[in-house]
Short mmCIF file of C-alpha atoms in Angstrom, two decimals:
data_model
loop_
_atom_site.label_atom_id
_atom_site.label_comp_id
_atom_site.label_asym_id
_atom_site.label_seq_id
_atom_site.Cartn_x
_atom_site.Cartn_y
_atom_site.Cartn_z
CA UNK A 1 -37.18 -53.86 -23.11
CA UNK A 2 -37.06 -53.66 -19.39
CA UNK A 3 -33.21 -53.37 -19.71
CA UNK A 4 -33.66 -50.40 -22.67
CA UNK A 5 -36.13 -48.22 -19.76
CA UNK A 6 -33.47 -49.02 -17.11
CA UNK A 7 -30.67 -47.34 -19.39
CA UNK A 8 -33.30 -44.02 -20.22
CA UNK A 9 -34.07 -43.63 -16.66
CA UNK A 10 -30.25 -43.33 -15.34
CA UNK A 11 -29.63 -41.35 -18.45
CA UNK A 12 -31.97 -39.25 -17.15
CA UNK A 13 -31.11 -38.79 -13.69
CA UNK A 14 -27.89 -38.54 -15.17
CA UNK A 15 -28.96 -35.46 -17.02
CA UNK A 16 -30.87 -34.04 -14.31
CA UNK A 17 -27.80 -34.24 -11.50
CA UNK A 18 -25.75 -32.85 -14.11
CA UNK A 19 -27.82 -29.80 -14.82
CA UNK A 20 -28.35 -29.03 -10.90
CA UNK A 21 -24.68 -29.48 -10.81
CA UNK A 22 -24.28 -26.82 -13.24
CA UNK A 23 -27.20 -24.41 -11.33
CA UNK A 24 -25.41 -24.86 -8.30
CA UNK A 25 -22.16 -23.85 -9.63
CA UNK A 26 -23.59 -20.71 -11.06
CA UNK A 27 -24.84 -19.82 -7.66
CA UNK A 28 -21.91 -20.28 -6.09
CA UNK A 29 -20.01 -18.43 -8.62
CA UNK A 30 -18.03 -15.24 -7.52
CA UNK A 31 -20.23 -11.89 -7.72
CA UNK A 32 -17.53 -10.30 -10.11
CA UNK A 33 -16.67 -6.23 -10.44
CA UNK A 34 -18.33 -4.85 -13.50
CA UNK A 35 -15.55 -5.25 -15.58
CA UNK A 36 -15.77 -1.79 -17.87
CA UNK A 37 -14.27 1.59 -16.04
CA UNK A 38 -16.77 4.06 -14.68
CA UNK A 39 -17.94 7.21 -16.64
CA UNK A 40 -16.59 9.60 -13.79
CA UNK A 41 -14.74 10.14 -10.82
CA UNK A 42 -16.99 9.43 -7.45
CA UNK A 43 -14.86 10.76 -5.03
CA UNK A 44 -13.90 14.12 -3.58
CA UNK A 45 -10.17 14.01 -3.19
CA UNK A 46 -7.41 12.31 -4.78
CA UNK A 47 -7.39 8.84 -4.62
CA UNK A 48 -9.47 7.09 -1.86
CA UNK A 49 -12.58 6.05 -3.81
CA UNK A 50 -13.85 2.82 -5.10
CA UNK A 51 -17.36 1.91 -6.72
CA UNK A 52 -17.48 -1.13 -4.54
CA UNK A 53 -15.32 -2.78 -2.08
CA UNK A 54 -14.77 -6.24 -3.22
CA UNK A 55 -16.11 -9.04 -0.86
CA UNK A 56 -12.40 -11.08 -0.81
CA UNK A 57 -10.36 -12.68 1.66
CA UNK A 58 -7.57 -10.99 2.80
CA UNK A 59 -8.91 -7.32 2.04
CA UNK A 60 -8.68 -6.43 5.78
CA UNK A 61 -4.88 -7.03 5.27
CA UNK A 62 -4.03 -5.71 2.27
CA UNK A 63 -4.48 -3.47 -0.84
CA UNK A 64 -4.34 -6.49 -3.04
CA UNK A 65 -4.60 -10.10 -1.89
CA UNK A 66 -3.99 -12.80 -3.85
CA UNK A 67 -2.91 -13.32 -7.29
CA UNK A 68 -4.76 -10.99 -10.00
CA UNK A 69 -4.13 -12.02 -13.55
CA UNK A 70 -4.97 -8.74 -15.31
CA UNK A 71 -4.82 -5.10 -14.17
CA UNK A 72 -6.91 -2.22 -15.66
CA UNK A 73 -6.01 0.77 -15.07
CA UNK A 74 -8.73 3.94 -15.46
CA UNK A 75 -7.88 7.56 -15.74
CA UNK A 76 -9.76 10.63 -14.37
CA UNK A 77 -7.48 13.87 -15.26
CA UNK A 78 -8.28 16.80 -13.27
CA UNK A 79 -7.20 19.60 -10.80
CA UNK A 80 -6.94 19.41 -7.07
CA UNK A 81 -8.84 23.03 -6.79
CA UNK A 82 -12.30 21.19 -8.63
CA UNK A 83 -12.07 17.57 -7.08
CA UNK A 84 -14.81 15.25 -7.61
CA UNK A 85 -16.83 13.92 -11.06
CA UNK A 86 -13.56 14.03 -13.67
CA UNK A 87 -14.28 12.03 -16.39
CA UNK A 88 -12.90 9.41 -17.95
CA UNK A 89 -10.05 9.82 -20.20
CA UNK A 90 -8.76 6.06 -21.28
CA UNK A 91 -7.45 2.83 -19.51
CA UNK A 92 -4.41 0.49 -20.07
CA UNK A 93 -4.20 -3.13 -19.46
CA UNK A 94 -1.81 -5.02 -18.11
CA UNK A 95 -1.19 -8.73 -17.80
CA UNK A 96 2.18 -10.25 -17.68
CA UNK A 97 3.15 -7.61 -15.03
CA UNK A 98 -0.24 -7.68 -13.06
CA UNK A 99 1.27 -9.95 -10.58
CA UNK A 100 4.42 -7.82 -10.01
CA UNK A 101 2.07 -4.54 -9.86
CA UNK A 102 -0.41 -6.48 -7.26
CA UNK A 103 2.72 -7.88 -5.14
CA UNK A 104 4.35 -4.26 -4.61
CA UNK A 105 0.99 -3.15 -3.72
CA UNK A 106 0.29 -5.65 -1.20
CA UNK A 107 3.45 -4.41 0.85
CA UNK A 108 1.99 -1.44 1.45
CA UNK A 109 1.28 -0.74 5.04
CA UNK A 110 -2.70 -0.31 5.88
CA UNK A 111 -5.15 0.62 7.98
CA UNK A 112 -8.33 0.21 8.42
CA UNK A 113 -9.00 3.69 9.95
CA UNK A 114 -8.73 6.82 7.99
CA UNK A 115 -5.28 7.03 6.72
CA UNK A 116 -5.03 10.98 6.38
CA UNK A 117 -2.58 13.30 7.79
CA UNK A 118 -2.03 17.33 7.16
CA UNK A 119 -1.59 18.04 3.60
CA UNK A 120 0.65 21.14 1.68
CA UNK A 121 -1.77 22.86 -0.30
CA UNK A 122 -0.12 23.85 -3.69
CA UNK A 123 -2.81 23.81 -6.60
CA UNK A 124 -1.83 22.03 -9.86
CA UNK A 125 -2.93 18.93 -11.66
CA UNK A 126 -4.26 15.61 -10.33
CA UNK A 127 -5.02 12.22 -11.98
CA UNK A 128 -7.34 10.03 -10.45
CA UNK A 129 -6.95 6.21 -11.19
CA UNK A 130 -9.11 3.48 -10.88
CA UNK A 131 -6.97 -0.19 -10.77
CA UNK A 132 -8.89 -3.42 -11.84
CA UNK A 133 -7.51 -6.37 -10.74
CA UNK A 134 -8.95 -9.43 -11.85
CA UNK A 135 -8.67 -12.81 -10.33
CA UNK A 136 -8.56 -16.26 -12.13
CA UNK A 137 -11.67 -17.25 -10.93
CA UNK A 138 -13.44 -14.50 -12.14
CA UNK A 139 -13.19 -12.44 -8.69
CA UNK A 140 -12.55 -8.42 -9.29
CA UNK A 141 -11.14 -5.91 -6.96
CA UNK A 142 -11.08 -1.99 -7.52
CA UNK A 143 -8.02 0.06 -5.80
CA UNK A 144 -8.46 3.73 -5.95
CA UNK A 145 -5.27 5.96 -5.82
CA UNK A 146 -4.15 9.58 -7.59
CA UNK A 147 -0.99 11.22 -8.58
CA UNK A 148 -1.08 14.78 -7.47
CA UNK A 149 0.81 17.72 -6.46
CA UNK A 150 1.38 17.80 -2.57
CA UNK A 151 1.93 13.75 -2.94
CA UNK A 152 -1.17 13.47 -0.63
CA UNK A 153 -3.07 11.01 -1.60
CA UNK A 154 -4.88 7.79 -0.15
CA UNK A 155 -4.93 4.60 -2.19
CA UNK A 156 -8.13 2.05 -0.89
CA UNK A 157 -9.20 -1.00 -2.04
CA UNK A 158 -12.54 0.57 -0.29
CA UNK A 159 -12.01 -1.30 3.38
CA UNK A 160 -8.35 -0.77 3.69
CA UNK A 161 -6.37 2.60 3.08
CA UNK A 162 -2.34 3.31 2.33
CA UNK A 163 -0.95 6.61 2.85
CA UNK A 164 2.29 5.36 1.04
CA UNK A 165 2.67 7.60 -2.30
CA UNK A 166 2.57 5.16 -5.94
CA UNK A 167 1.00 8.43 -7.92
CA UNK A 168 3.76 8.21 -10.23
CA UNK A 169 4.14 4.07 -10.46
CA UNK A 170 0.81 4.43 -11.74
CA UNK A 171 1.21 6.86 -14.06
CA UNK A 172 3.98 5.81 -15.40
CA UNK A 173 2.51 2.22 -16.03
CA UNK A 174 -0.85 3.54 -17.61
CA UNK A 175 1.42 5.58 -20.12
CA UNK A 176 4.06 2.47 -20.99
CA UNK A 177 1.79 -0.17 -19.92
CA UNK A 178 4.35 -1.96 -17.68
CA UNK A 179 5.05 -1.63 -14.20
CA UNK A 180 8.31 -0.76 -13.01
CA UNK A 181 8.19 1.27 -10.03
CA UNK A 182 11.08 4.27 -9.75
CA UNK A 183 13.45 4.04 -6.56
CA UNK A 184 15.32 6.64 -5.04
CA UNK A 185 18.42 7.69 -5.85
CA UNK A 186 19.29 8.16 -2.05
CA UNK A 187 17.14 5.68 0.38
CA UNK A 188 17.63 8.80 2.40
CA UNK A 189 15.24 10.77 1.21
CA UNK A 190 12.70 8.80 0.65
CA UNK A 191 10.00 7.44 3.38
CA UNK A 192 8.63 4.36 1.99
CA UNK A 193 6.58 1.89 4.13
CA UNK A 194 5.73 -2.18 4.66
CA UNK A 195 2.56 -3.84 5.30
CA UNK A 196 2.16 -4.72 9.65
CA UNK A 197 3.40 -0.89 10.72
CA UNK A 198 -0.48 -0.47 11.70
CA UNK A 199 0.11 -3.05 14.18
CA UNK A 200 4.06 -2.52 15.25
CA UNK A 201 6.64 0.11 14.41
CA UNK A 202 8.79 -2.52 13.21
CA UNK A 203 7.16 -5.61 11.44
CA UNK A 204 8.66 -8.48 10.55
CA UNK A 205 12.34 -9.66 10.72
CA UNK A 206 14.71 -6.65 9.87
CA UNK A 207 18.66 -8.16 8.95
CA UNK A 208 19.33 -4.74 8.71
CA UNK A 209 19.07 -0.88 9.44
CA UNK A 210 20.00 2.22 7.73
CA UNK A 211 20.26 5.22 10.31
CA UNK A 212 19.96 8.87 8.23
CA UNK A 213 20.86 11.74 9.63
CA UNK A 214 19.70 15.07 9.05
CA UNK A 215 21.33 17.03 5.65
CA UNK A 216 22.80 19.78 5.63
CA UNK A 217 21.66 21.91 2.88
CA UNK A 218 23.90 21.73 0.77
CA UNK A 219 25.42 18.28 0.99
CA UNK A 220 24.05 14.80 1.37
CA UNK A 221 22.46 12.98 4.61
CA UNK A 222 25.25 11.10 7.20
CA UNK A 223 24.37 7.52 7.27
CA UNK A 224 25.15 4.23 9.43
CA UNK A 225 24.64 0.68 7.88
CA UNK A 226 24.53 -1.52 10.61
CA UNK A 227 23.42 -5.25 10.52
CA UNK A 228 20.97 -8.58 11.91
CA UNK A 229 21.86 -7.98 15.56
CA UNK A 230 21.61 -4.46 15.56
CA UNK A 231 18.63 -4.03 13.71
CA UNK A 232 17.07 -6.95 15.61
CA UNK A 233 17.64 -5.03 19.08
CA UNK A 234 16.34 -1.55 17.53
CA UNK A 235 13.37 -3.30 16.33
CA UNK A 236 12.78 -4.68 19.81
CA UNK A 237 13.04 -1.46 21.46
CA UNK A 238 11.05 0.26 19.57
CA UNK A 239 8.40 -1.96 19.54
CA UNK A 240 8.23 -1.72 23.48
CA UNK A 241 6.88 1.64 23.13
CA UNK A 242 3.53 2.31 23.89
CA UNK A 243 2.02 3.29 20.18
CA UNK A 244 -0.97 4.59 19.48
CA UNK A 245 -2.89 5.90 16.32
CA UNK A 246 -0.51 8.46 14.47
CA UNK A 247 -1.60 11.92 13.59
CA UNK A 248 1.55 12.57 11.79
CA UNK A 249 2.39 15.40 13.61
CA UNK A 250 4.56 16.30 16.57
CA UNK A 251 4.89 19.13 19.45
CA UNK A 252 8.01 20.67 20.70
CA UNK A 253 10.46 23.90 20.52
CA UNK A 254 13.11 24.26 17.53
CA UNK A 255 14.23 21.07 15.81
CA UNK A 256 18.14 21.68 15.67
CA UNK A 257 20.51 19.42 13.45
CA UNK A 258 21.12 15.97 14.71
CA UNK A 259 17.60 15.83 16.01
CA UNK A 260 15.73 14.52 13.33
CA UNK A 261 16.70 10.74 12.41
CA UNK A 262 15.62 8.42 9.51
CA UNK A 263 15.07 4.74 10.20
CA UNK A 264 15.25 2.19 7.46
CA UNK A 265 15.05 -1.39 8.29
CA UNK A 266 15.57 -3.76 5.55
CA UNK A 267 14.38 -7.14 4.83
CA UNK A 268 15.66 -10.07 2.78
CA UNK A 269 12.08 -9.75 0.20
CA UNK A 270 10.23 -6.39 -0.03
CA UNK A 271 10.52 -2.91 0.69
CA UNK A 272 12.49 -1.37 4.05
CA UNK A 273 10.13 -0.12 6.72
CA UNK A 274 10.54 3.48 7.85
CA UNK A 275 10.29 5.11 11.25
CA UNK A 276 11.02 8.70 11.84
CA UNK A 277 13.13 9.49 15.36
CA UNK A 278 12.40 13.27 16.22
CA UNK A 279 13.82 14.23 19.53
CA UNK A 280 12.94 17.64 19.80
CA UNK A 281 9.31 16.04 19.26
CA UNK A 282 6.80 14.77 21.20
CA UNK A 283 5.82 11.77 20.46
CA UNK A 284 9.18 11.73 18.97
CA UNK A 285 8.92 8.15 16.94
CA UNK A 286 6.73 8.05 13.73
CA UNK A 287 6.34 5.26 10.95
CA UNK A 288 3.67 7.08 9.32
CA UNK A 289 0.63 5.05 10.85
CA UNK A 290 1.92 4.68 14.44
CA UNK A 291 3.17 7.16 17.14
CA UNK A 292 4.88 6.65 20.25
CA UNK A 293 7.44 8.69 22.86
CA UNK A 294 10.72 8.07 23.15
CA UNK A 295 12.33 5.90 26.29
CA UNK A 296 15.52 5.98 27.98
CA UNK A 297 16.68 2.45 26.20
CA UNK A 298 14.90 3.62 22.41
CA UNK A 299 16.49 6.89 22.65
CA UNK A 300 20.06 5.77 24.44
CA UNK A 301 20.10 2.73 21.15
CA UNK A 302 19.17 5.37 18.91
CA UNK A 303 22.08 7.40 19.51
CA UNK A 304 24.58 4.58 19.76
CA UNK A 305 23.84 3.94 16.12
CA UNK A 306 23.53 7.30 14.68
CA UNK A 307 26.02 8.76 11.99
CA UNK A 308 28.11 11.97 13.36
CA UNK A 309 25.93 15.08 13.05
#
């Protein structure tokens, strides 16, 4: 009998552990994003609005830490004369490819201060989009971004903002539901960007740059591959420079040909990181978060790599 009340008893401490296990877990749990898209719109531009920053680490880095497992996109159609309140017109979700989609996001470059710069100001259409990432552990993040006419946009996870243009990525992947971002035909004439240019005008480890000249207008841009070493000692130099904050513009007289020179260093995983030389310009170096003038050494390596005008 004794041994019968002995075997109830642990049973039911058993039990009781057990259940405050269970409480304790559902404490701990991970607040999560509500997982349905919002009615409207809440912000008052394109792109650069969230419902709610998510609480996650790595946020303060990047657009999307981690490894998501799903990806729901949200669409708010509209016009970039009326901003603000569009309403929602359907979602998409992706899974297999929420990983890639979350991985070329994450390489954008970021900042934590406002990421906006002068716009062009042609009218026309605008979509809005609203990206839910979901996390394997029931964790959410929003990212807010837009496709729109000038290309101006901001894309935010809500603490950290990209001025790097994915308008049409995103579109394109709401309407076929997979994510397979377009490249340029000509590097050239594109400006893309890579996560650390808040911090340094050239992050990372370049083994290579790409030097663009200016085009003519009717003909394509002069270029100069050049490799490791070369890249490496650009790099250095222009990370000597004293940057600052950009404003993504630049004073100075007439910009003549040959004075305006595309950057793009290349890495061995991820996207090139661009910096704009403008020697007529002052500051004359630009990687589309940072500014800085030009030195003797910068501006003597610069033209020791550059294609023939």
């Amino acid at each position: 009998m004794r041994l019968l009340r002995s075997v109830r008893i642990a049973l039911a401490v058993t039990a009781v552990c057990a259940a405050a296990a269970l409480i304790s877990q559902a404490v701990r749990a991970p607040s999560s994003v509500p997982a349905s898209c919002p009615e409207r719109w809440g912000g008052d531009r394109p792109g650069g609005w969230v419902p709610a920053a998510a609480d996650l680490e790595g946020v303060e880095e990047s657009l999307v830490p981690g490894e998501p497992v799903t990806a729901m996109i949200c669409a708010y159609p509209g016009d970039n004369a009326r901003p603000g309140g569009e309403r929602l017109a359907g979602s998409r979700i992706l899974t297999a490819e929420a990983g890639a989609m979350a991985r070329d996001l994450d390489y954008l470059p970021v900042t934590t201060a406002d990421p906006g710069g002068p716009c062009t100001q042609m009218g026309g259409a605008t979509t809005n989009y609203l990206i839910r990432f979901a996390y394997p552990r029931g964790e959410a993040l929003w990212v807010g971004s837009a496709e729109e006419v000038n290309s101006c946009v901001t894309t935010t996870n809500g603490t950290v903002g990209s001025r790097s243009y994915v308008g049409p990525d995103i579109t394109a992947a709401y309407r076929t539901g997979t994510w397979n971002p377009a490249r340029p035909d000509d590097p050239c004439h594109g400006f893309p960007g890579r996560r650390g240019q808040d911090g340094r005008m050239v992050p990372g480890e370049p083994v290579s740059v790409l030097v663009c000249g200016q085009a003519p207008y009717d003909g394509r841009s002069p270029r100069l591959e050049h490799g490791r070493q070369a890249a490496e000692d650009l790099a250095a130099a222009l990370n000597s420079l004293d940057a600052r904050p950009g404003e993504n513009v630049c004073r100075g007289g007439e910009v003549a040909q040959g004075d305006t020179l595309l950057l793009l260093f290349g890495y061995r995983e991820g996207p090139p990181a661009a910096v704009r030389i403008l020697t007529a310009c002052d500051p004359g170096v630009d990687n589309g978060l940072l500014q800085a003038n030009l030195d003797a050494n910068a501006r003597d390596q610069v033209k020791r790599l550059a294609p023939p005008a």
